[in-house]
Amino acid sequence: MLTGRRFRVEFTGEQEMFAERIGSVCRAVWNTGLEQRREYRRGGAWMNYGPQARELAEAKTEHPWLKDVPGHCLQQTLMDLDKACRTHGTWKVRWRSGRWWSPAFRFPEGSKMVVEKLNRRHGRVKLPKLGWVKFRMSRFLDGEVIRSATISRDGGAWFVSFLVDDGRQAPSAHSVPGTAVGVDRGVVVAVATSDGQLLDREFVTAGERRRALVLQRRLSRSAKRGRNRDKARAALTGLRARERHRRTDFCAQSAHRLTVGNALVAVEDLKTKQMTRSAKGTLNQPGRNVAAKSGLNRAILGKGWHQFSLALQSASRYTGTLVVKVPAAYTSQRCSACGQVDPKSRESQAVFRCTSCHYGPVHADVNAAVNILAAGLAVTACREPTTPAGVVGPLKQEPAGNREELLLQPRNAAPAA
């Protein structure tokens, strides 16, 4: 299967300057290509990769600075632009700003790359025009076929990401068949499961919050294009990168833990992008409760809901786990014992007590996770058994009573094959 291996790069001074230059040229090619595509769309015509690649080759004769960087990186930039425009539309693809966009470029010919191990902690890879690039070899690449390599900058540090084929095949069935779990994502507890587990960690310490506040004030008060402003921005970027790395690690470990132990994982089908939209509104129609909505958006993004969903799907490829997405409506207000839906049953953010059958008190997120599991089992009850790597077959007609009986099964019971 295809997967990624990411390592921190230790550039020399000249290599770092040249990497910045490659990123800047790739950004210029992206923006020029996007402007050309939009100009064609204004005239009712289309532009694709082929003509742009030919024009790029012709432009190298007029602009020698295009020849200084690896040509494959520029071609790959046009390929990525073509894919983005075909997927999202020409008018929805964004510009790459020199201020907000971090340099990133890809070398597509992985078969020609040479990777050597220097010692127990370091390795090096030979890249076109960059030469031998040293990186921290936190894991070995023995037996893995490299397809491509991407150089990127994140939080002031440079990384190399290898797309490799690890030679593994997706399992046809889970090692522990018949197990299932429901997962509820929250803004206080990141992940709550139907068997009572509360998975969470602190991504930012109190000291880092105070430090970030000081840096933000210093950044706002410093003069533009000043050295102190650059120092404050670099320090703040480092804090934000540390927070992202912790969140990524938590999502990966939690997803691995859930997929290894369960053949079925049910999660809510949450549209995080729509849920975290701004509530400011416009001048003619200003929004309401803007501060509260802004705080909720920060909490949702801070817990990494979408990132956890992606990690769950990635981890399920190696375990044969079926990931089922169910509607999120009323999962936090429905009693998992009697099925009664009442907003008053949610006594507080963390406490649930049913107003009908008096079930509880239980943790509200755990109660929601039980409802999610029941919905996931009901969805899979009318489908074919899972075939490779979480792929579900077509719908199968069954009496409604069979689906209703699943709601009464124990929490960790999965549908019979």
Short mmCIF file of C-alpha atoms in Angstrom, two decimals:
data_model
loop_
_atom_site.label_atom_id
_atom_site.label_comp_id
_atom_site.label_asym_id
_atom_site.label_seq_id
_atom_site.Cartn_x
_atom_site.Cartn_y
_atom_site.Cartn_z
CA MET A 1 0.00 0.00 0.00
CA LEU A 2 1.05 3.58 -0.56
CA THR A 3 1.92 5.54 2.56
CA GLY A 4 4.05 8.49 3.65
CA ARG A 5 7.30 8.73 5.60
CA ARG A 6 8.21 12.16 6.94
CA PHE A 7 11.64 13.16 8.21
CA ARG A 8 13.16 16.41 9.39
CA VAL A 9 15.78 17.81 7.02
CA GLU A 10 19.10 19.30 8.08
CA PHE A 11 19.95 21.63 5.21
CA THR A 12 23.22 23.44 4.81
CA GLY A 13 23.02 27.22 4.48
CA GLU A 14 23.28 27.11 0.69
CA GLN A 15 20.76 24.29 0.39
CA GLU A 16 18.21 26.16 2.50
CA MET A 17 18.55 29.29 0.37
CA PHE A 18 18.19 27.22 -2.80
CA ALA A 19 15.13 25.41 -1.38
CA GLU A 20 13.54 28.80 -0.67
CA ARG A 21 14.29 29.78 -4.26
CA ILE A 22 12.72 26.61 -5.67
CA GLY A 23 9.61 27.23 -3.57
CA SER A 24 9.36 30.82 -4.79
CA VAL A 25 9.66 29.80 -8.45
CA CYS A 26 7.05 27.05 -8.01
CA ARG A 27 4.75 29.61 -6.40
CA ALA A 28 5.24 31.98 -9.35
CA VAL A 29 4.48 29.17 -11.82
CA TRP A 30 1.33 28.25 -9.87
CA ASN A 31 0.02 31.82 -9.77
CA THR A 32 0.86 32.47 -13.43
CA GLY A 33 -0.82 29.25 -14.50
CA LEU A 34 -3.90 29.99 -12.40
CA GLU A 35 -4.21 33.50 -13.84
CA GLN A 36 -3.93 32.08 -17.35
CA ARG A 37 -6.67 29.53 -16.64
CA ARG A 38 -8.97 32.21 -15.24
CA GLU A 39 -8.33 34.43 -18.24
CA TYR A 40 -9.33 31.58 -20.54
CA ARG A 41 -12.46 30.93 -18.48
CA ARG A 42 -13.47 34.58 -18.81
CA GLY A 43 -13.40 34.09 -22.56
CA GLY A 44 -15.39 30.87 -22.37
CA ALA A 45 -12.44 28.57 -23.17
CA TRP A 46 -10.51 25.96 -21.21
CA MET A 47 -6.83 25.49 -20.49
CA ASN A 48 -5.26 22.21 -19.38
CA TYR A 49 -1.84 20.84 -18.48
CA GLY A 50 -0.52 20.10 -21.98
CA PRO A 51 -0.46 23.63 -23.43
CA GLN A 52 0.79 25.10 -20.17
CA ALA A 53 3.67 22.61 -20.02
CA ARG A 54 4.71 23.57 -23.56
CA GLU A 55 4.51 27.27 -22.74
CA LEU A 56 6.61 26.65 -19.63
CA ALA A 57 9.33 25.07 -21.78
CA GLU A 58 9.25 28.08 -24.12
CA ALA A 59 9.35 30.51 -21.19
CA LYS A 60 12.67 29.06 -20.02
CA THR A 61 14.38 30.61 -23.04
CA GLU A 62 13.06 34.08 -22.13
CA HIS A 63 13.47 33.77 -18.36
CA PRO A 64 16.76 32.07 -17.40
CA TRP A 65 15.80 31.93 -13.71
CA LEU A 66 13.32 29.17 -14.59
CA LYS A 67 16.25 26.99 -15.65
CA ASP A 68 17.99 27.33 -12.29
CA VAL A 69 15.46 25.12 -10.49
CA PRO A 70 14.62 21.45 -11.20
CA GLY A 71 12.27 21.23 -14.17
CA HIS A 72 10.35 18.28 -12.69
CA CYS A 73 9.27 20.43 -9.74
CA LEU A 74 7.80 23.04 -12.09
CA GLN A 75 6.03 20.40 -14.17
CA GLN A 76 4.64 18.81 -11.02
CA THR A 77 3.36 22.22 -9.91
CA LEU A 78 1.39 22.53 -13.16
CA MET A 79 0.07 18.97 -12.69
CA ASP A 80 -1.11 19.81 -9.17
CA LEU A 81 -2.76 22.98 -10.48
CA ASP A 82 -4.52 21.01 -13.22
CA LYS A 83 -5.79 18.47 -10.70
CA ALA A 84 -6.97 21.21 -8.31
CA CYS A 85 -8.86 23.05 -11.06
CA ARG A 86 -10.51 19.86 -12.27
CA THR A 87 -11.54 18.87 -8.75
CA HIS A 88 -12.64 22.20 -7.27
CA GLY A 89 -13.10 24.52 -10.24
CA THR A 90 -10.84 27.26 -11.54
CA TRP A 91 -12.46 30.01 -9.50
CA LYS A 92 -12.21 28.16 -6.19
CA VAL A 93 -8.50 27.39 -6.41
CA ARG A 94 -6.55 29.84 -4.27
CA TRP A 95 -3.50 31.92 -5.02
CA ARG A 96 -0.25 31.09 -3.28
CA SER A 97 0.71 34.17 -1.32
CA GLY A 98 4.34 34.82 -0.54
CA ARG A 99 3.37 35.80 2.99
CA TRP A 100 1.06 32.95 3.99
CA TRP A 101 2.15 30.04 1.80
CA SER A 102 4.99 27.87 3.06
CA PRO A 103 7.35 26.59 0.36
CA ALA A 104 6.68 23.04 -0.83
CA PHE A 105 7.73 21.24 -3.99
CA ARG A 106 7.80 17.64 -5.16
CA PHE A 107 10.32 15.47 -6.99
CA PRO A 108 8.19 12.88 -8.83
CA GLU A 109 10.85 10.42 -10.00
CA GLY A 110 11.34 8.38 -6.85
CA SER A 111 12.88 5.43 -8.67
CA LYS A 112 15.97 7.52 -9.47
CA MET A 113 16.51 8.70 -5.89
CA VAL A 114 19.35 7.29 -3.84
CA VAL A 115 18.83 7.01 -0.07
CA GLU A 116 21.78 6.13 2.15
CA LYS A 117 22.03 5.50 5.87
CA LEU A 118 24.80 7.55 7.49
CA ASN A 119 24.53 6.38 11.08
CA ARG A 120 21.93 5.28 13.61
CA ARG A 121 20.13 8.63 13.53
CA HIS A 122 20.81 10.17 10.16
CA GLY A 123 20.44 9.37 6.49
CA ARG A 124 20.75 11.28 3.25
CA VAL A 125 19.00 11.41 -0.11
CA LYS A 126 20.30 12.74 -3.41
CA LEU A 127 17.89 15.20 -5.04
CA PRO A 128 18.27 16.99 -8.39
CA LYS A 129 20.28 20.24 -8.10
CA LEU A 130 20.07 20.09 -4.29
CA GLY A 131 22.64 17.33 -4.05
CA TRP A 132 22.93 15.15 -0.97
CA VAL A 133 20.34 16.24 1.60
CA LYS A 134 20.83 15.07 5.17
CA PHE A 135 17.78 14.17 7.28
CA ARG A 136 16.98 12.61 10.65
CA MET A 137 16.24 8.97 9.92
CA SER A 138 13.68 8.23 12.63
CA ARG A 139 12.74 4.99 10.84
CA PHE A 140 14.28 2.86 8.12
CA LEU A 141 13.09 2.61 4.52
CA ASP A 142 14.38 -0.93 3.96
CA GLY A 143 12.26 -2.85 1.47
CA GLU A 144 10.06 0.14 0.63
CA VAL A 145 9.86 1.49 -2.92
CA ILE A 146 10.06 5.29 -3.12
CA ARG A 147 7.57 6.85 -5.53
CA SER A 148 8.22 10.56 -4.91
CA ALA A 149 9.73 13.01 -2.44
CA THR A 150 8.29 16.33 -1.25
CA ILE A 151 10.32 19.06 0.44
CA SER A 152 8.28 21.41 2.63
CA ARG A 153 8.77 23.97 5.37
CA ASP A 154 6.66 23.79 8.52
CA GLY A 155 7.10 26.14 11.44
CA GLY A 156 10.62 27.23 10.51
CA ALA A 157 11.86 23.65 9.98
CA TRP A 158 12.25 21.77 6.71
CA PHE A 159 10.93 18.25 6.11
CA VAL A 160 11.18 15.61 3.41
CA SER A 161 8.16 13.37 2.84
CA PHE A 162 8.62 10.16 0.87
CA LEU A 163 5.65 8.52 -0.80
CA VAL A 164 6.52 4.83 -0.56
CA ASP A 165 5.00 1.47 -1.37
CA ASP A 166 5.53 -0.61 1.76
CA GLY A 167 4.56 -3.85 0.03
CA ARG A 168 1.74 -4.63 2.45
CA GLN A 169 -1.68 -5.79 1.33
CA ALA A 170 -5.01 -4.77 2.83
CA PRO A 171 -6.33 -7.60 5.05
CA SER A 172 -9.51 -9.31 3.90
CA ALA A 173 -10.90 -9.43 7.46
CA HIS A 174 -10.16 -7.97 10.87
CA SER A 175 -8.10 -9.99 13.34
CA VAL A 176 -10.81 -9.58 16.00
CA PRO A 177 -14.10 -10.06 14.12
CA GLY A 178 -17.38 -9.19 15.80
CA THR A 179 -16.08 -6.15 17.70
CA ALA A 180 -17.45 -2.64 17.23
CA VAL A 181 -17.18 0.76 18.86
CA GLY A 182 -18.89 4.12 18.52
CA VAL A 183 -16.88 7.34 18.63
CA ASP A 184 -18.08 10.81 19.61
CA ARG A 185 -15.90 13.85 19.06
CA GLY A 186 -16.21 16.78 21.45
CA VAL A 187 -14.79 20.20 22.24
CA VAL A 188 -13.86 19.34 25.86
CA VAL A 189 -12.93 15.67 25.47
CA ALA A 190 -11.48 15.04 22.03
CA VAL A 191 -12.69 11.44 21.64
CA ALA A 192 -15.23 9.46 23.69
CA THR A 193 -16.02 5.83 22.90
CA SER A 194 -19.11 3.71 23.51
CA ASP A 195 -17.19 1.47 25.93
CA GLY A 196 -16.49 4.39 28.24
CA GLN A 197 -13.01 5.50 27.15
CA LEU A 198 -12.21 9.21 27.16
CA LEU A 199 -9.21 9.95 24.92
CA ASP A 200 -7.73 13.41 25.22
CA ARG A 201 -4.48 15.26 25.77
CA GLU A 202 -3.33 18.84 26.22
CA PHE A 203 -2.02 20.21 22.95
CA VAL A 204 -0.98 23.57 24.40
CA THR A 205 0.32 24.14 27.92
CA ALA A 206 -0.61 27.15 30.04
CA GLY A 207 2.90 28.53 29.67
CA GLU A 208 2.72 28.26 25.90
CA ARG A 209 -0.60 30.11 25.88
CA ARG A 210 0.93 32.97 27.85
CA ARG A 211 3.97 32.94 25.60
CA ALA A 212 1.77 33.05 22.48
CA LEU A 213 -0.18 35.99 23.89
CA VAL A 214 3.04 37.91 24.57
CA LEU A 215 4.31 37.18 21.06
CA GLN A 216 1.03 38.26 19.47
CA ARG A 217 1.17 41.58 21.31
CA ARG A 218 4.80 42.06 20.36
CA LEU A 219 3.98 41.25 16.74
CA SER A 220 1.13 43.76 16.59
CA ARG A 221 3.23 46.54 18.13
CA SER A 222 6.42 46.03 16.13
CA ALA A 223 7.19 47.97 12.98
CA LYS A 224 6.48 46.32 9.66
CA ARG A 225 9.45 44.79 7.85
CA GLY A 226 11.49 45.09 11.04
CA ARG A 227 13.86 42.51 12.46
CA ASN A 228 11.99 42.28 15.77
CA ARG A 229 8.78 41.58 13.89
CA ASP A 230 10.43 38.72 12.02
CA LYS A 231 11.75 37.26 15.28
CA ALA A 232 8.33 37.41 16.93
CA ARG A 233 6.66 35.83 13.91
CA ALA A 234 9.22 33.02 13.81
CA ALA A 235 8.78 32.28 17.52
CA LEU A 236 4.98 32.29 17.20
CA THR A 237 5.18 30.01 14.16
CA GLY A 238 7.27 27.57 16.19
CA LEU A 239 4.65 27.44 18.95
CA ARG A 240 1.86 26.82 16.46
CA ALA A 241 3.88 24.07 14.76
CA ARG A 242 4.46 22.33 18.10
CA GLU A 243 0.73 22.37 18.75
CA ARG A 244 0.01 20.89 15.31
CA HIS A 245 2.55 18.12 15.79
CA ARG A 246 1.01 17.11 19.11
CA ARG A 247 -2.46 17.07 17.59
CA THR A 248 -1.27 14.98 14.65
CA ASP A 249 0.42 12.50 16.97
CA PHE A 250 -2.69 12.21 19.16
CA CYS A 251 -4.98 11.61 16.20
CA ALA A 252 -2.68 8.97 14.73
CA GLN A 253 -2.26 7.08 18.01
CA SER A 254 -5.97 7.23 18.89
CA ALA A 255 -6.97 6.04 15.42
CA HIS A 256 -4.49 3.16 15.59
CA ARG A 257 -5.77 2.15 19.02
CA LEU A 258 -9.40 2.07 17.89
CA THR A 259 -8.84 0.30 14.57
CA VAL A 260 -6.59 -2.41 16.01
CA GLY A 261 -9.16 -3.38 18.62
CA ASN A 262 -12.37 -3.11 16.60
CA ALA A 263 -13.66 -4.50 13.32
CA LEU A 264 -16.18 -1.67 13.01
CA VAL A 265 -15.83 1.97 14.05
CA ALA A 266 -18.87 4.23 13.82
CA VAL A 267 -18.38 8.02 13.74
CA GLU A 268 -20.59 11.01 13.10
CA ASP A 269 -20.68 12.42 9.58
CA LEU A 270 -19.59 15.93 10.55
CA LYS A 271 -19.03 18.70 8.00
CA THR A 272 -16.25 20.45 9.87
CA LYS A 273 -15.67 23.10 7.21
CA GLN A 274 -19.30 24.24 7.33
CA MET A 275 -19.44 23.98 11.13
CA THR A 276 -16.46 26.31 11.58
CA ARG A 277 -17.56 29.08 9.24
CA SER A 278 -17.47 32.61 10.59
CA ALA A 279 -20.65 34.16 11.99
CA LYS A 280 -19.61 37.79 11.40
CA GLY A 281 -21.99 38.28 8.50
CA THR A 282 -21.86 41.46 6.42
CA LEU A 283 -22.31 45.18 7.01
CA ASN A 284 -25.94 44.98 5.89
CA GLN A 285 -26.64 41.73 7.75
CA PRO A 286 -24.28 41.47 10.73
CA GLY A 287 -24.07 38.15 12.55
CA ARG A 288 -25.19 37.35 16.07
CA ASN A 289 -23.25 35.78 18.94
CA VAL A 290 -20.08 36.26 16.94
CA ALA A 291 -17.74 35.91 19.93
CA ALA A 292 -19.37 32.67 21.09
CA LYS A 293 -19.31 31.19 17.60
CA SER A 294 -15.67 32.19 17.19
CA GLY A 295 -14.80 30.41 20.44
CA LEU A 296 -16.66 27.29 19.32
CA ASN A 297 -14.81 27.34 16.00
CA ARG A 298 -11.45 27.52 17.78
CA ALA A 299 -12.43 24.63 20.06
CA ILE A 300 -13.50 22.42 17.14
CA LEU A 301 -10.37 23.16 15.13
CA GLY A 302 -8.21 22.80 18.23
CA LYS A 303 -9.42 19.24 18.84
CA GLY A 304 -8.71 18.20 15.25
CA TRP A 305 -12.07 16.62 14.35
CA HIS A 306 -11.38 16.34 10.64
CA GLN A 307 -7.78 15.30 11.17
CA PHE A 308 -8.93 12.45 13.43
CA SER A 309 -11.38 11.31 10.76
CA LEU A 310 -8.59 11.20 8.16
CA ALA A 311 -6.30 9.32 10.56
CA LEU A 312 -9.07 6.80 11.22
CA GLN A 313 -9.54 6.11 7.52
CA SER A 314 -5.79 5.76 7.00
CA ALA A 315 -5.30 3.37 9.92
CA SER A 316 -8.25 1.22 8.88
CA ARG A 317 -6.44 0.23 5.66
CA TYR A 318 -3.94 -1.86 7.64
CA THR A 319 -6.40 -3.57 10.00
CA GLY A 320 -9.41 -4.25 7.78
CA THR A 321 -11.61 -2.08 10.00
CA LEU A 322 -14.86 -0.79 8.54
CA VAL A 323 -15.37 2.92 9.27
CA VAL A 324 -19.05 3.87 9.11
CA LYS A 325 -20.29 7.47 9.10
CA VAL A 326 -23.77 8.05 10.53
CA PRO A 327 -25.98 11.17 10.75
CA ALA A 328 -25.11 13.32 13.75
CA ALA A 329 -28.64 14.62 14.44
CA TYR A 330 -29.82 14.15 18.05
CA THR A 331 -27.05 11.74 19.04
CA SER A 332 -26.22 13.95 22.05
CA GLN A 333 -29.88 14.38 23.10
CA ARG A 334 -31.13 10.81 22.68
CA CYS A 335 -31.12 8.43 25.63
CA SER A 336 -29.13 5.30 24.77
CA ALA A 337 -31.36 3.20 27.05
CA CYS A 338 -34.91 4.14 26.00
CA GLY A 339 -34.39 6.22 22.85
CA GLN A 340 -36.19 9.32 24.18
CA VAL A 341 -34.97 12.61 22.63
CA ASP A 342 -35.07 15.56 25.01
CA PRO A 343 -32.65 18.51 25.18
CA LYS A 344 -33.34 18.76 28.92
CA SER A 345 -31.71 15.36 29.47
CA ARG A 346 -28.38 17.09 28.92
CA GLU A 347 -28.01 18.54 32.40
CA SER A 348 -24.60 20.02 31.61
CA GLN A 349 -21.84 19.69 29.08
CA ALA A 350 -20.62 16.45 30.65
CA VAL A 351 -23.68 14.99 32.43
CA PHE A 352 -26.61 13.19 30.81
CA ARG A 353 -29.68 12.03 32.75
CA CYS A 354 -32.77 10.87 30.88
CA THR A 355 -35.95 12.76 31.79
CA SER A 356 -38.09 9.80 30.70
CA CYS A 357 -36.53 6.61 32.10
CA HIS A 358 -34.14 8.38 34.52
CA TYR A 359 -31.15 6.56 33.05
CA GLY A 360 -27.94 8.09 34.35
CA PRO A 361 -26.11 10.09 35.33
CA VAL A 362 -23.59 9.12 32.65
CA HIS A 363 -21.01 11.04 30.69
CA ALA A 364 -22.87 12.83 27.90
CA ASP A 365 -20.21 12.05 25.29
CA VAL A 366 -20.23 8.34 26.16
CA ASN A 367 -24.03 8.27 25.86
CA ALA A 368 -23.71 9.91 22.43
CA ALA A 369 -21.07 7.36 21.41
CA VAL A 370 -23.46 4.51 22.30
CA ASN A 371 -26.10 6.10 20.06
CA ILE A 372 -23.55 6.44 17.27
CA LEU A 373 -22.63 2.77 17.61
CA ALA A 374 -26.29 1.72 17.42
CA ALA A 375 -26.76 3.82 14.30
CA GLY A 376 -23.62 2.35 12.75
CA LEU A 377 -24.78 -1.20 13.41
CA ALA A 378 -28.17 -0.37 11.93
CA VAL A 379 -26.53 0.98 8.78
CA THR A 380 -24.35 -2.10 8.27
CA ALA A 381 -27.20 -4.53 9.04
CA CYS A 382 -28.79 -4.03 5.61
CA ARG A 383 -25.53 -4.30 3.67
CA GLU A 384 -23.30 -7.08 2.50
CA PRO A 385 -20.46 -8.16 4.79
CA THR A 386 -17.29 -6.21 4.39
CA THR A 387 -14.99 -7.17 1.54
CA PRO A 388 -11.39 -5.88 1.53
CA ALA A 389 -10.23 -2.95 3.62
CA GLY A 390 -13.49 -1.54 4.81
CA VAL A 391 -15.30 -1.53 1.46
CA VAL A 392 -19.00 -2.18 1.92
CA GLY A 393 -21.12 -4.01 -0.65
CA PRO A 394 -24.48 -2.92 -2.06
CA LEU A 395 -27.67 -2.55 -0.07
CA LYS A 396 -29.62 -5.69 0.76
CA GLN A 397 -33.34 -5.73 1.48
CA GLU A 398 -34.15 -6.80 5.03
CA PRO A 399 -37.19 -6.36 7.27
CA ALA A 400 -37.09 -3.25 9.43
CA GLY A 401 -37.44 -5.41 12.52
CA ASN A 402 -33.94 -6.81 12.05
CA ARG A 403 -32.48 -3.30 12.22
CA GLU A 404 -34.52 -2.44 15.30
CA GLU A 405 -33.27 -5.53 17.13
CA LEU A 406 -29.70 -4.32 16.67
CA LEU A 407 -30.40 -1.34 18.91
CA LEU A 408 -30.92 -3.75 21.81
CA GLN A 409 -27.64 -5.63 21.32
CA PRO A 410 -24.72 -5.15 23.75
CA ARG A 411 -22.43 -2.19 23.14
CA ASN A 412 -19.52 -4.13 21.64
CA ALA A 413 -21.60 -6.49 19.53
CA ALA A 414 -21.21 -6.35 15.77
CA PRO A 415 -23.65 -7.68 13.18
CA ALA A 416 -23.35 -11.36 12.43
CA ALA A 417 -21.63 -12.17 9.17
#
